[in-house]
Short mmCIF file of C-alpha atoms and ligand atoms in Angstrom, two decimals:
data_model
loop_
_atom_site.label_atom_id
_atom_site.label_comp_id
_atom_site.label_asym_id
_atom_site.label_seq_id
_atom_site.Cartn_x
_atom_site.Cartn_y
_atom_site.Cartn_z
CA MET A 1 -11.34 -100.25 44.43
CA GLU A 2 -8.05 -101.95 45.26
CA ASP A 3 -8.93 -104.93 43.13
CA ARG A 4 -9.67 -102.65 40.23
CA ILE A 5 -6.40 -100.80 40.73
CA LYS A 6 -4.46 -104.07 40.70
CA GLN A 7 -6.31 -105.20 37.61
CA LEU A 8 -5.47 -101.92 35.85
CA GLU A 9 -1.84 -102.25 36.87
CA LYS A 10 -1.71 -105.65 35.17
CA LEU A 11 -3.19 -104.21 32.01
CA SER A 12 -0.89 -101.22 31.92
CA ILE A 13 2.26 -103.25 32.53
CA ALA A 14 2.66 -103.55 28.76
CA LEU A 15 3.78 -99.91 28.75
CA GLU A 16 7.14 -101.01 30.15
CA PRO A 17 8.90 -103.78 28.20
CA ASP A 18 11.30 -105.91 30.25
CA SER A 19 14.97 -106.23 29.34
CA GLY A 20 14.41 -109.25 27.11
CA GLN A 21 11.66 -107.53 25.18
CA ARG A 22 13.76 -104.39 24.94
CA ARG A 23 16.62 -106.36 23.43
CA ILE A 24 14.37 -107.70 20.68
CA LEU A 25 12.90 -104.27 19.92
CA GLN A 26 16.34 -102.65 19.85
CA GLU A 27 17.71 -105.23 17.47
CA LYS A 28 14.84 -104.89 15.01
CA VAL A 29 14.82 -101.11 15.15
CA ILE A 30 18.59 -100.84 14.70
CA GLN A 31 18.46 -103.29 11.80
CA TYR A 32 15.70 -101.31 10.15
CA GLY A 33 17.58 -98.04 10.71
CA ASP A 34 20.71 -99.55 9.14
CA SER A 35 18.74 -100.57 6.06
CA LEU A 36 17.57 -96.96 5.67
CA LEU A 37 21.12 -95.68 6.03
CA GLU A 38 22.44 -98.04 3.39
CA ASN A 39 19.86 -96.78 0.93
CA PHE A 40 20.74 -93.13 1.37
CA ARG A 41 23.70 -93.39 -0.93
CA HIS A 42 22.92 -94.15 -4.56
CA GLU A 43 19.29 -94.71 -3.91
CA GLN A 44 16.40 -92.71 -5.14
CA ALA A 45 15.98 -89.25 -3.70
CA PHE A 46 12.33 -89.04 -4.64
CA ILE A 47 9.82 -91.84 -5.10
CA GLU A 48 6.34 -91.34 -6.39
CA THR A 49 4.11 -94.23 -5.41
CA GLY A 50 0.55 -94.60 -6.62
CA ASP A 51 -0.88 -95.12 -3.16
CA LYS A 52 1.11 -92.37 -1.34
CA GLY A 53 1.17 -94.21 1.96
CA VAL A 54 -2.56 -94.76 2.18
CA GLY A 55 -1.95 -98.36 3.30
CA LEU A 56 -1.48 -97.02 6.84
CA TYR A 57 -5.24 -96.65 7.11
CA ASP A 58 -5.69 -100.40 6.66
CA SER A 59 -4.19 -100.82 10.10
CA PRO A 60 -6.23 -98.52 12.35
CA ILE A 61 -5.20 -97.54 15.87
CA SER A 62 -6.89 -100.05 18.13
CA ASP A 63 -6.81 -101.79 21.52
CA GLU A 64 -4.92 -104.69 20.01
CA PRO A 65 -1.12 -104.41 19.63
CA ILE A 66 0.75 -105.52 16.53
CA ALA A 67 4.21 -107.08 16.32
CA ILE A 68 7.28 -104.90 15.70
CA ASP A 69 7.93 -106.62 12.34
CA LYS A 70 4.48 -105.68 11.16
CA ALA A 71 4.85 -102.11 12.42
CA LEU A 72 8.21 -101.69 10.65
CA GLU A 73 6.71 -103.13 7.47
CA LEU A 74 3.93 -100.51 7.61
CA LEU A 75 6.53 -97.83 8.20
CA LYS A 76 8.69 -99.00 5.32
CA THR A 77 5.93 -99.25 2.73
CA ASN A 78 3.89 -96.23 3.67
CA VAL A 79 6.22 -93.72 5.28
CA ASP A 80 9.84 -94.34 4.43
CA ARG A 81 9.28 -95.08 0.74
CA PRO A 82 6.98 -92.48 -0.87
CA GLY A 83 8.02 -88.85 -1.30
CA VAL A 84 11.30 -87.02 -0.76
CA HIS A 85 14.13 -88.85 0.98
CA LEU A 86 15.66 -86.04 3.00
CA GLY A 87 18.67 -88.11 3.96
CA SER A 88 19.53 -88.99 0.38
CA GLU A 89 22.74 -87.67 -1.13
CA GLY A 90 20.67 -86.73 -4.19
CA HIS A 91 18.33 -84.44 -2.27
CA LEU A 92 19.26 -81.13 -3.85
CA ALA A 93 15.96 -79.29 -3.50
CA TYR A 94 14.44 -76.58 -1.27
CA ILE A 95 17.03 -76.39 1.52
CA PRO A 96 18.24 -79.91 2.29
CA SER A 97 18.19 -80.83 5.96
CA GLY A 98 20.27 -83.32 7.80
CA GLY A 99 19.99 -86.10 10.31
CA LEU A 100 23.39 -87.23 11.53
CA TYR A 101 23.51 -90.74 12.95
CA VAL A 102 24.95 -89.53 16.24
CA ALA A 103 22.09 -87.03 16.52
CA ALA A 104 19.63 -89.92 16.18
CA LEU A 105 21.34 -91.75 19.04
CA ALA A 106 21.14 -88.57 21.10
CA GLU A 107 17.41 -88.34 20.37
CA TYR A 108 17.04 -91.84 21.74
CA LEU A 109 18.88 -90.89 24.90
CA ALA A 110 16.96 -87.63 25.28
CA ALA A 111 13.67 -89.49 25.02
CA ILE A 112 14.73 -92.13 27.52
CA GLY A 113 16.40 -89.75 29.96
CA GLY A 114 13.33 -87.53 29.89
CA ARG A 115 15.19 -84.48 31.14
CA TYR A 116 12.93 -81.47 31.33
CA ALA A 117 14.93 -78.80 29.56
CA GLY A 118 12.43 -75.98 30.02
CA LEU A 119 13.33 -75.06 33.59
CA PHE A 120 16.75 -74.66 35.19
CA PHE A 121 15.40 -75.98 38.49
CA ALA A 122 14.19 -79.20 36.87
CA SER A 123 17.30 -79.95 34.86
CA PRO A 124 20.17 -77.55 35.44
CA GLY A 125 22.52 -79.72 33.37
CA ALA A 126 20.25 -79.82 30.33
CA VAL A 127 19.74 -76.07 30.52
CA ARG A 128 23.49 -75.45 30.85
CA MET A 129 24.12 -77.72 27.88
CA GLU A 130 21.69 -75.76 25.71
CA ARG A 131 23.14 -72.49 26.92
CA MET A 132 26.62 -73.71 26.06
CA LEU A 133 25.47 -74.58 22.54
CA LEU A 134 23.82 -71.20 22.07
CA ARG A 135 27.05 -69.57 23.24
CA TRP A 136 29.00 -71.64 20.73
CA ILE A 137 26.66 -70.53 17.93
CA ALA A 138 26.82 -66.92 19.16
CA ASP A 139 30.62 -67.12 19.08
CA PHE A 140 30.91 -68.25 15.49
CA ILE A 141 28.25 -65.77 14.41
CA GLY A 142 30.02 -63.00 16.32
CA TYR A 143 27.42 -62.07 18.95
CA PRO A 144 28.67 -60.64 22.29
CA GLU A 145 28.23 -62.03 25.82
CA SER A 146 25.04 -59.99 26.27
CA ALA A 147 23.24 -62.20 23.75
CA LYS A 148 20.66 -64.73 24.82
CA GLY A 149 18.76 -67.20 22.74
CA ASP A 150 16.78 -70.35 22.57
CA LEU A 151 16.90 -73.66 20.79
CA THR A 152 13.62 -73.75 18.91
CA SER A 153 11.74 -76.05 16.58
CA GLY A 154 12.94 -74.19 13.49
CA GLY A 155 13.16 -70.95 11.56
CA SER A 156 9.47 -70.08 11.66
CA ILE A 157 9.29 -69.97 15.45
CA SER A 158 12.75 -68.38 15.73
CA SER A 159 11.73 -65.43 13.57
CA LEU A 160 8.41 -65.13 15.38
CA MET A 161 10.30 -64.84 18.67
CA ALA A 162 12.68 -62.24 17.28
CA ILE A 163 9.83 -60.18 15.86
CA VAL A 164 7.87 -60.31 19.11
CA THR A 165 11.03 -59.24 20.95
CA ALA A 166 11.54 -56.33 18.55
CA ARG A 167 7.88 -55.32 18.96
CA GLU A 168 8.24 -55.23 22.75
CA ALA A 169 11.64 -53.54 22.63
CA TYR A 170 10.10 -50.68 20.62
CA ASN A 171 7.04 -50.71 22.90
CA LEU A 172 4.71 -50.93 19.92
CA LYS A 173 1.01 -51.02 20.74
CA ALA A 174 -1.91 -51.93 18.47
CA LYS A 175 -2.66 -48.27 17.79
CA ASP A 176 0.88 -47.82 16.44
CA PHE A 177 0.83 -50.69 13.99
CA PRO A 178 -0.69 -48.93 10.95
CA ASP A 179 2.13 -46.33 11.07
CA THR A 180 4.91 -48.81 11.69
CA VAL A 181 7.08 -49.88 8.78
CA VAL A 182 8.90 -53.15 8.07
CA TYR A 183 11.51 -53.30 5.29
CA LEU A 184 11.97 -56.53 3.40
CA THR A 185 12.27 -57.77 -0.16
CA ASP A 186 10.45 -59.98 -2.59
CA GLN A 187 13.07 -62.63 -1.72
CA THR A 188 12.39 -62.55 2.05
CA HIS A 189 11.21 -65.95 3.28
CA HIS A 190 7.42 -66.20 3.56
CA THR A 191 7.69 -67.24 7.21
CA ILE A 192 8.60 -63.63 8.06
CA GLU A 193 5.24 -62.34 6.88
CA LYS A 194 3.58 -65.23 8.63
CA ALA A 195 5.42 -64.30 11.85
CA LEU A 196 4.37 -60.65 11.51
CA ARG A 197 0.77 -61.74 11.11
CA ILE A 198 0.88 -64.14 14.07
CA ALA A 199 2.57 -61.44 16.16
CA GLY A 200 -0.51 -59.29 15.52
CA LEU A 201 1.35 -56.98 13.18
CA LYS A 202 -0.59 -57.65 10.00
CA GLU A 203 -1.59 -54.00 9.76
CA CYS A 204 1.92 -52.61 9.74
CA VAL A 205 3.28 -51.20 6.49
CA LYS A 206 5.47 -53.55 4.49
CA ARG A 207 7.99 -51.98 2.14
CA TYR A 208 9.38 -54.30 -0.47
CA ILE A 209 12.79 -52.89 -1.26
CA PRO A 210 13.92 -53.41 -4.86
CA LEU A 211 16.62 -55.96 -5.57
CA ASP A 212 19.86 -55.51 -7.43
CA LYS A 213 20.65 -57.72 -10.43
CA LEU A 214 21.95 -60.47 -8.17
CA TYR A 215 18.81 -60.51 -6.01
CA HIS A 216 20.29 -58.66 -3.04
CA MET A 217 18.42 -55.92 -1.24
CA SER A 218 19.36 -52.58 -2.80
CA THR A 219 20.72 -50.51 0.06
CA ASP A 220 20.27 -47.17 -1.72
CA ALA A 221 16.62 -47.98 -2.19
CA LEU A 222 16.38 -49.04 1.47
CA GLU A 223 17.68 -45.72 2.73
CA GLU A 224 15.45 -43.78 0.33
CA ALA A 225 12.41 -45.72 1.54
CA ILE A 226 13.22 -45.02 5.19
CA LEU A 227 13.68 -41.29 4.54
CA SER A 228 10.50 -41.10 2.54
CA ASP A 229 8.55 -42.90 5.28
CA LYS A 230 9.94 -40.54 7.90
CA ASN A 231 8.80 -37.60 5.79
CA LYS A 232 5.34 -39.07 5.67
CA GLY A 233 5.29 -39.23 9.48
CA LEU A 234 5.52 -43.02 9.55
CA ASN A 235 7.59 -44.97 12.03
CA PRO A 236 10.36 -47.06 10.41
CA TRP A 237 10.90 -49.99 12.79
CA LEU A 238 12.30 -53.24 11.43
CA ILE A 239 14.64 -54.33 8.63
CA ILE A 240 14.66 -57.96 7.59
CA ALA A 241 17.92 -58.93 5.91
CA THR A 242 18.49 -62.44 4.65
CA ALA A 243 21.76 -64.32 4.96
CA GLY A 244 21.02 -66.83 2.24
CA THR A 245 17.68 -66.51 0.47
CA THR A 246 15.79 -69.64 -0.40
CA ASP A 247 15.39 -69.00 -4.12
CA THR A 248 18.96 -68.09 -4.99
CA GLY A 249 21.05 -68.28 -1.81
CA ALA A 250 21.75 -64.54 -2.02
CA VAL A 251 23.27 -62.82 1.00
CA ASP A 252 21.97 -59.29 1.44
CA PRO A 253 24.74 -56.68 1.87
CA MET A 254 25.13 -56.95 5.61
CA GLU A 255 27.52 -54.07 6.41
CA PRO A 256 25.64 -51.33 4.51
CA ILE A 257 22.31 -52.54 5.88
CA ALA A 258 23.72 -52.54 9.43
CA ASP A 259 25.00 -48.98 8.84
CA ILE A 260 21.51 -47.89 7.83
CA ALA A 261 19.90 -49.66 10.79
CA ASP A 262 22.36 -47.86 13.11
CA LYS A 263 21.87 -44.49 11.48
CA TYR A 264 18.08 -44.57 11.74
CA GLN A 265 17.85 -46.68 14.89
CA LEU A 266 15.92 -49.53 13.35
CA TRP A 267 15.86 -53.11 14.59
CA LEU A 268 17.84 -55.33 12.23
CA HIS A 269 16.76 -58.96 12.05
CA VAL A 270 18.86 -61.38 10.01
CA ASP A 271 17.22 -64.51 8.65
CA GLY A 272 20.15 -66.86 8.59
CA ALA A 273 18.01 -70.00 8.79
CA TYR A 274 19.81 -71.45 5.81
CA GLY A 275 22.99 -69.42 5.50
CA ALA A 276 24.28 -68.44 8.93
CA ALA A 277 25.89 -71.83 9.62
CA PHE A 278 28.42 -71.14 6.85
CA ALA A 279 30.06 -68.67 9.25
CA LEU A 280 31.64 -71.74 10.80
CA CYS A 281 34.12 -71.91 7.92
CA GLU A 282 36.48 -69.09 6.95
CA MET A 283 35.15 -68.82 3.42
CA GLY A 284 31.57 -68.44 4.67
CA LYS A 285 32.56 -66.04 7.42
CA LYS A 286 33.90 -63.59 4.83
CA ILE A 287 30.73 -63.80 2.74
CA LEU A 288 28.51 -63.23 5.78
CA LYS A 289 30.57 -60.49 7.39
CA GLY A 290 28.40 -57.86 9.01
CA MET A 291 25.54 -60.15 10.05
CA GLU A 292 26.91 -60.00 13.59
CA ARG A 293 25.87 -56.33 13.69
CA SER A 294 22.16 -57.28 13.70
CA ASP A 295 19.88 -57.07 16.76
CA SER A 296 18.56 -60.58 16.24
CA ILE A 297 19.47 -63.54 14.08
CA ILE A 298 18.15 -67.02 13.42
CA ILE A 299 19.96 -70.12 12.28
CA ASN A 300 18.61 -73.61 11.61
CA PRO A 301 20.88 -76.36 12.89
CA HIS A 302 18.54 -78.70 10.98
CA LYS A 303 19.96 -77.18 7.82
CA GLY A 304 23.61 -76.18 8.02
CA LEU A 305 24.53 -78.21 11.09
CA PHE A 306 22.99 -81.42 9.71
CA MET A 307 20.64 -81.96 12.64
CA PRO A 308 17.30 -83.73 12.27
CA GLN A 309 14.24 -81.55 11.69
CA GLY A 310 13.02 -79.60 14.66
CA SER A 311 16.37 -77.91 15.34
CA GLY A 312 16.24 -74.13 15.15
CA ALA A 313 17.95 -71.36 17.10
CA VAL A 314 17.34 -67.70 17.72
CA LEU A 315 19.72 -65.18 19.27
CA ILE A 316 18.90 -61.68 20.51
CA LYS A 317 21.90 -59.44 20.96
CA ASP A 318 20.51 -57.72 24.05
CA GLY A 319 19.35 -60.87 25.83
CA ARG A 320 17.38 -58.91 28.40
CA LYS A 321 14.93 -57.98 25.63
CA LEU A 322 14.26 -61.63 24.84
CA PHE A 323 13.54 -62.22 28.52
CA ASP A 324 11.27 -59.16 28.80
CA ALA A 325 9.21 -60.30 25.85
CA HIS A 326 8.84 -63.94 26.89
CA HIS A 327 9.11 -64.53 30.65
CA SER A 328 6.14 -65.42 32.75
CA THR A 329 5.41 -66.96 36.13
CA ALA A 330 2.80 -69.19 37.69
CA ARG A 331 1.81 -70.05 41.25
CA TYR A 332 2.39 -73.73 40.65
CA LEU A 333 5.98 -73.03 39.60
CA GLN A 334 6.84 -71.37 42.92
CA ASP A 335 9.59 -73.90 43.71
CA GLU A 336 11.74 -72.59 40.93
CA ASP A 337 13.06 -69.09 41.34
CA THR A 338 14.12 -68.17 37.83
CA LEU A 339 15.37 -64.78 38.86
CA GLY A 340 17.75 -66.03 41.53
CA SER A 341 20.78 -65.31 39.41
CA PRO A 342 21.27 -64.57 35.74
CA ASP A 343 22.73 -68.05 35.49
CA ASP A 344 19.39 -69.54 36.46
CA VAL A 345 17.32 -68.05 33.65
CA SER A 346 15.29 -70.88 32.18
CA PRO A 347 14.52 -71.53 28.51
CA ALA A 348 10.84 -71.19 29.45
CA ASP A 349 11.53 -67.52 30.25
CA LEU A 350 13.12 -66.93 26.86
CA SER A 351 10.62 -68.76 24.70
CA PRO A 352 6.88 -69.15 24.05
CA GLU A 353 7.22 -72.81 25.10
CA LEU A 354 7.01 -74.32 28.56
CA SER A 355 7.31 -78.08 28.09
CA ARG A 356 9.71 -78.74 25.28
CA PRO A 357 11.94 -81.49 23.98
CA PHE A 358 15.53 -81.59 25.17
CA ARG A 359 16.79 -80.25 21.84
CA GLY A 360 20.33 -79.62 22.93
CA LEU A 361 21.46 -83.21 23.27
CA ARG A 362 21.40 -84.02 19.55
CA LEU A 363 23.71 -81.13 18.72
CA TRP A 364 25.93 -81.52 21.79
CA LEU A 365 26.56 -85.24 21.32
CA SER A 366 27.25 -84.72 17.60
CA LEU A 367 29.72 -81.90 18.24
CA LYS A 368 31.41 -83.78 21.07
CA LEU A 369 31.75 -87.14 19.28
CA ILE A 370 32.61 -85.76 15.86
CA GLY A 371 34.36 -82.53 16.76
CA VAL A 372 33.75 -79.23 14.97
CA ALA A 373 36.37 -79.71 12.24
CA PRO A 374 34.32 -82.10 10.04
CA PHE A 375 31.35 -79.69 10.19
CA ARG A 376 33.58 -76.84 9.09
CA ALA A 377 34.99 -78.96 6.27
CA ALA A 378 31.54 -80.08 5.09
CA LEU A 379 30.32 -76.49 4.94
CA GLU A 380 33.28 -75.30 2.90
CA GLU A 381 32.82 -78.36 0.69
CA LYS A 382 29.18 -77.34 0.00
CA LEU A 383 30.24 -73.78 -0.92
CA LEU A 384 32.83 -75.18 -3.33
CA LEU A 385 30.47 -77.79 -4.78
CA ALA A 386 28.04 -75.02 -5.77
CA ARG A 387 30.86 -73.19 -7.56
CA TYR A 388 31.97 -76.44 -9.18
CA PHE A 389 28.41 -77.11 -10.40
CA TYR A 390 28.13 -73.54 -11.74
CA GLU A 391 31.36 -73.86 -13.67
CA LYS A 392 30.45 -77.25 -15.11
CA MET A 393 27.02 -76.09 -16.24
CA GLN A 394 28.51 -73.04 -17.93
CA HIS A 395 30.00 -75.34 -20.53
CA ILE A 396 26.84 -77.24 -21.35
CA ASN A 397 24.84 -76.05 -24.31
CA CYS A 398 21.47 -74.41 -23.78
CA PHE A 399 21.69 -74.14 -19.99
CA GLU A 400 21.38 -70.53 -18.85
CA LEU A 401 22.74 -69.85 -15.38
CA GLY A 402 21.57 -67.41 -12.72
CA PRO A 403 24.02 -65.42 -10.60
CA TYR A 404 27.33 -66.91 -9.47
CA PRO A 405 26.45 -68.42 -6.06
CA ASP A 406 26.97 -66.43 -2.86
CA LEU A 407 26.49 -69.65 -0.88
CA SER A 408 25.43 -73.12 -2.04
CA ILE A 409 22.43 -72.56 -4.33
CA VAL A 410 22.69 -72.27 -8.11
CA THR A 411 19.74 -71.31 -10.32
CA PHE A 412 19.50 -72.22 -13.97
CA ARG A 413 17.12 -73.04 -16.78
CA TYR A 414 17.24 -74.77 -20.06
CA ILE A 415 16.68 -72.65 -23.15
CA PRO A 416 15.43 -74.90 -25.95
CA PRO A 417 16.13 -73.71 -29.52
CA LYS A 418 12.43 -73.37 -30.04
CA GLY A 419 9.23 -73.47 -28.00
CA ASP A 420 8.12 -71.99 -24.71
CA VAL A 421 10.96 -71.85 -22.20
CA ASN A 422 8.82 -71.97 -19.06
CA GLU A 423 6.86 -74.89 -20.37
CA PHE A 424 10.04 -76.77 -21.29
CA ASN A 425 11.46 -76.28 -17.82
CA GLN A 426 8.24 -77.45 -16.23
CA ARG A 427 8.56 -80.65 -18.26
CA LEU A 428 12.22 -80.92 -17.33
CA ILE A 429 11.54 -80.82 -13.59
CA ASN A 430 8.70 -83.31 -14.03
CA ALA A 431 11.08 -85.66 -15.83
CA ILE A 432 13.63 -85.33 -13.03
CA HIS A 433 10.99 -86.07 -10.41
CA GLN A 434 9.81 -89.11 -12.34
CA ASP A 435 13.35 -90.40 -12.62
CA GLY A 436 13.92 -89.78 -8.91
CA ARG A 437 17.67 -90.44 -8.74
CA ILE A 438 18.14 -86.82 -7.74
CA PHE A 439 15.54 -84.46 -6.38
CA LEU A 440 15.50 -80.81 -7.49
CA SER A 441 12.89 -78.12 -6.95
CA SER A 442 11.99 -75.16 -9.10
CA THR A 443 10.83 -71.62 -8.46
CA MET A 444 9.63 -68.55 -10.35
CA ILE A 445 12.14 -65.71 -10.61
CA ASP A 446 11.03 -62.57 -12.47
CA GLY A 447 8.25 -64.62 -14.01
CA LYS A 448 10.72 -67.19 -15.28
CA PHE A 449 10.39 -70.85 -14.44
CA THR A 450 13.76 -71.52 -12.80
CA GLN A 451 15.48 -74.69 -11.64
CA ARG A 452 17.45 -74.70 -8.41
CA MET A 453 20.40 -76.77 -7.27
CA ALA A 454 20.59 -76.46 -3.46
CA ILE A 455 23.59 -78.20 -1.95
CA LEU A 456 23.57 -78.77 1.79
CA GLY A 457 23.20 -82.48 2.45
CA PHE A 458 26.15 -83.89 4.40
CA ARG A 459 26.00 -86.98 2.18
CA THR A 460 26.20 -84.90 -1.02
CA HIS A 461 29.70 -84.97 -2.52
CA ILE A 462 31.37 -84.28 -5.84
CA ASP A 463 30.24 -87.58 -7.39
CA THR A 464 26.65 -86.65 -6.56
CA ILE A 465 27.06 -83.36 -8.41
CA ASP A 466 28.70 -85.04 -11.41
CA ARG A 467 25.79 -87.45 -11.56
CA ALA A 468 23.29 -84.59 -11.29
CA VAL A 469 24.91 -82.85 -14.25
CA GLU A 470 24.66 -86.04 -16.32
CA ILE A 471 21.02 -86.54 -15.37
CA LEU A 472 20.18 -82.94 -16.27
CA LYS A 473 21.86 -83.30 -19.67
CA GLU A 474 20.19 -86.63 -20.30
CA LYS A 475 16.69 -85.43 -19.37
CA ALA A 476 16.94 -82.16 -21.31
CA GLN A 477 18.17 -83.95 -24.42
CA GLY A 478 15.48 -86.60 -23.99
CA LEU A 479 12.79 -83.95 -23.96
CA GLU A 480 14.23 -82.24 -27.02
CA GLY A 481 14.58 -85.46 -28.99
C1 PLP B 1 14.12 -72.84 6.00
C2 PLP B 1 14.03 -71.37 6.09
C3 PLP B 1 13.10 -70.75 6.94
C4 PLP B 1 12.05 -71.53 7.70
O1 PLP B 1 12.59 -72.39 8.63
P1 PLP B 1 11.72 -73.61 9.22
O2 PLP B 1 12.68 -74.32 10.09
O3 PLP B 1 11.28 -74.43 8.04
O4 PLP B 1 10.57 -73.06 9.96
C5 PLP B 1 13.14 -69.38 7.03
N1 PLP B 1 14.01 -68.65 6.31
C6 PLP B 1 14.89 -69.21 5.47
C7 PLP B 1 15.84 -68.34 4.71
C8 PLP B 1 14.93 -70.59 5.32
O5 PLP B 1 15.81 -71.15 4.49
#
């Protein structure tokens, strides 16, 4: 047996490169990373390749290692080239997400340090760091000391956690679901319905509240719906308000909705996955005023705080409710006493996860090394760029604009003098995708094929927007000619 063990040790030694090997790997990886960074400005935002990365399959996973150069070549050709380049300044589609350089360095350190951020006992410092970040977010959102939250993988899980917390806080049982009512709109993000379904609440009643002309939830209609449901003997439970919808960037009227939630004792959940980060700047704070009156809120640092994907956050105003809905214990965890003091509450007790990445380090190192001021400036810049784009497009023939932006999304379409408008706009977005210098995405609003300009990339600046306007003009005229 000992011989075999020694033999296995020899074979497994490759798992740990020595310092010389590390140096070589570091150099190649850093060089490759730098080449990606250089391409993010003025490179293509979207590249359609014929093979769509299928070349990866030519190099199957096997017992035999390959050299780093070969691995990076596979990565370059098959992964980092085809599709949408999220880091590109010209990525103006969906909701752009970030990936600050400092955050990438922090990811490296988090992976090497291997701190277990799920349990206070295992890594009190990592847990304190995450708590500090959640407190910082809570402060700029306007949540009180009683709030608790979690750094999650993104908006989908954040909303799921908030909905599960609201379900437990109202002590809803399966037999209650068919009489329980959720209020949302046609513009509510689809992950909310997904979360309701995963939370077992598929059978509850969903009331789609009409929108006003600017795609905000109509608060008169909301109150009417609640009263009418009460009259029918139903149980109004949850209002979903959105601080920045995906289609148009609309911010639902937060104060009146909060008044209604108070008056009828409903749980108010704010989906601020995209928009809540704007509260960091004064201009955004005014637009979002009232969202701090919600019972729960989500924000995606991988959107408005320019973190790499996998950075979400959820906050519950009465933190005890988050704990009640998520804590659990196990015999094998007896060494850690999570209930020793409120200070010792572990992320694992506030989240569906047990093992989890140390998500805090990427945000902490970025905020510490860069300071908050550049984040605040970038967010105000994005708000102003959307207004700038709107005003520029107003003066270009045949472009019809949607509402003046609440945040940093502008909708528009091209109205050709003749022919089908939807069909023309479909061809326009195809032409933009083929060109690839900028990447836009479209949506359907009131049955109309609509283009969207979503500005949130930290590399997107005024010259990017000027170029986008030129490309839009050029492509539309090309299609007409
Ligand atoms: C992005 C987004 C989500 C979903 O977040 P994920 O991190 O992709 O899960 C939910 N709501 C809104 C408004 C969003 O913009």
